[in-house]
Short mmCIF file of N, CA and C in Angstrom, two decimals:
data_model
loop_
_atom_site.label_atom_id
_atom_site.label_comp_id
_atom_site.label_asym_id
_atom_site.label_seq_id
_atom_site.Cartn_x
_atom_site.Cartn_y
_atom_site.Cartn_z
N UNK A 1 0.83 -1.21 0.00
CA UNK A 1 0.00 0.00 0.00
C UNK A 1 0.87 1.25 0.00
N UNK A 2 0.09 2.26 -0.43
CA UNK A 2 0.82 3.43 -0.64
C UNK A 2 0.34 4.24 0.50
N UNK A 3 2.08 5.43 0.51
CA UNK A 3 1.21 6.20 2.24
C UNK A 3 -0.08 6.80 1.99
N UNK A 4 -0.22 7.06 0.88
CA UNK A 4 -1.53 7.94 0.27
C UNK A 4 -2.78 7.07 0.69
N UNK A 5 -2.70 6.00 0.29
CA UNK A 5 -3.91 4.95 0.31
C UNK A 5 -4.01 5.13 1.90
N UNK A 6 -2.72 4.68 2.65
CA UNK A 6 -3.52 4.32 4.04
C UNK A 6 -3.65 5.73 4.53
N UNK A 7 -3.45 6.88 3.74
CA UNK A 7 -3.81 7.98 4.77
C UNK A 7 -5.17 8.97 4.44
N UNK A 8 -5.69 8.29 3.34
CA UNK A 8 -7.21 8.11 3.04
C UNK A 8 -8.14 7.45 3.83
N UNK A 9 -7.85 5.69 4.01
CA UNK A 9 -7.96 4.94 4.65
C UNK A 9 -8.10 4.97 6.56
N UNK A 10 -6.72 5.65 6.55
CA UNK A 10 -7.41 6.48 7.83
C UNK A 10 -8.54 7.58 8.32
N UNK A 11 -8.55 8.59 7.49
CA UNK A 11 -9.60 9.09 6.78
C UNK A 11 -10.47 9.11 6.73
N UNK A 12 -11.11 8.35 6.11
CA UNK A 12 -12.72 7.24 5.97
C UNK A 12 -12.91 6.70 7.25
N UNK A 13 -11.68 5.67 8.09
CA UNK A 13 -11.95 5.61 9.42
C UNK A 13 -12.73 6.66 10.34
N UNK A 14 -11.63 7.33 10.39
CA UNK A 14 -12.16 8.95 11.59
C UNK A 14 -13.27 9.22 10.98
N UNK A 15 -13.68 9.90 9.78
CA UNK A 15 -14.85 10.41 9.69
C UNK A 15 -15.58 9.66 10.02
N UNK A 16 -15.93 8.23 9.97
CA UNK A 16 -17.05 7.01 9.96
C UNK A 16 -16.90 7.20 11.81
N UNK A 17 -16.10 6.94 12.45
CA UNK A 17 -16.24 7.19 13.79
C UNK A 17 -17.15 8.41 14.61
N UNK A 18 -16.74 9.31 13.60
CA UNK A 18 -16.85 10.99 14.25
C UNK A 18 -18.41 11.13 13.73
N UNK A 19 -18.93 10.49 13.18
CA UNK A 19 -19.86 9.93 12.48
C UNK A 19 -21.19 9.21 13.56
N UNK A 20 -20.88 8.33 13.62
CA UNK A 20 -21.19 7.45 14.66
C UNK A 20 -21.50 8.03 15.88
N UNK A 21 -20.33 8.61 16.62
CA UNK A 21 -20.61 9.31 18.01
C UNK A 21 -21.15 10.56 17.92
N UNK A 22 -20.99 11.38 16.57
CA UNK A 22 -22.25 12.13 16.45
C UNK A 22 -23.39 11.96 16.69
N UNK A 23 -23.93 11.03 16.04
CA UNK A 23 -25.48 10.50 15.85
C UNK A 23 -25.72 9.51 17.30
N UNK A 24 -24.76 8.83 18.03
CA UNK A 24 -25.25 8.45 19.19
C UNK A 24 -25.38 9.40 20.45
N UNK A 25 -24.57 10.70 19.96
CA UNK A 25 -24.63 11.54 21.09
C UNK A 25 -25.66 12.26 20.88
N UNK A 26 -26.30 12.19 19.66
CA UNK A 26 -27.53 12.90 19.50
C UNK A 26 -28.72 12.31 20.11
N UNK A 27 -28.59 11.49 20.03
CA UNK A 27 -29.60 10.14 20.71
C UNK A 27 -29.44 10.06 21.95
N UNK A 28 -28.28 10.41 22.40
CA UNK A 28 -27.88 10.29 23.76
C UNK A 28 -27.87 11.37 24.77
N UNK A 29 -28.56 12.45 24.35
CA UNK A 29 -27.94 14.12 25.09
C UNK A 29 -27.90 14.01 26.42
N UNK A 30 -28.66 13.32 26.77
CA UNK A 30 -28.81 13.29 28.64
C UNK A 30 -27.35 12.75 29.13
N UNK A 31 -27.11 12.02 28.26
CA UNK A 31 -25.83 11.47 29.16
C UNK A 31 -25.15 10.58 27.25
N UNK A 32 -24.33 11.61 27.06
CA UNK A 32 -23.42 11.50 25.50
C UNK A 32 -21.95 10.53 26.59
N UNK A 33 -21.92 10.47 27.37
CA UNK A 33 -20.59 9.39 27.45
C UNK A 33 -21.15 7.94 27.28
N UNK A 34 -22.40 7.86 27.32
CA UNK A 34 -23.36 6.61 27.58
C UNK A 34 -23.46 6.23 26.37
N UNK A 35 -23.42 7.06 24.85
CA UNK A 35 -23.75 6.75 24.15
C UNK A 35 -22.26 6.13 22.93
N UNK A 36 -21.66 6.81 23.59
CA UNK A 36 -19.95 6.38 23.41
C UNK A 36 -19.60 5.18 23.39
N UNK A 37 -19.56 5.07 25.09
CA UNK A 37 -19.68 3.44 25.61
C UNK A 37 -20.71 2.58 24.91
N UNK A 38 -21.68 2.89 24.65
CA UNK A 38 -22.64 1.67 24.28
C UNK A 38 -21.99 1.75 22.77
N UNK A 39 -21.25 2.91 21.92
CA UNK A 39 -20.96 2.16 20.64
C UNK A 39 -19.59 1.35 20.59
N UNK A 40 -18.62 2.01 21.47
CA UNK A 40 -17.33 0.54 21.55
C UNK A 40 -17.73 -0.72 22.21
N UNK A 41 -18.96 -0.56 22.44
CA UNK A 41 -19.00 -1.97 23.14
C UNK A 41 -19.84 -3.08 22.13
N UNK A 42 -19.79 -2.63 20.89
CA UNK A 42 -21.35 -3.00 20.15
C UNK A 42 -20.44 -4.03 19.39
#
C-alpha cells in the first residue's frame, strides 16, 4: 500500500467514527458518554 492509500484509509476511518458518536450523542444528550460506551461496546 501506498502512504496515500492508508492515509485516506485512515480518513474514511475517523470520519465514519466521528460519524457514529455524532449520531449516538444525538440520541444520547442526557448522558453522551453513555452513548460512546454503548458504541465501543457494540
Amino acid at each position: 500500500m501506498k502512504k496515500t492509500d492508508i492515509e485516506a484509509l485512515f480518513n474514511m476511518t475517523r470520519y465514519f467514527l466521528y460519524v457514529q458518536i455524532t449520531v449516538l450523542g444525538n440520541m444520547h444528550k442526557k448522558t453522551p458518554k453513555n452513548g460512546v460506551f454503548l458504541f465501543y461496546n457494540k
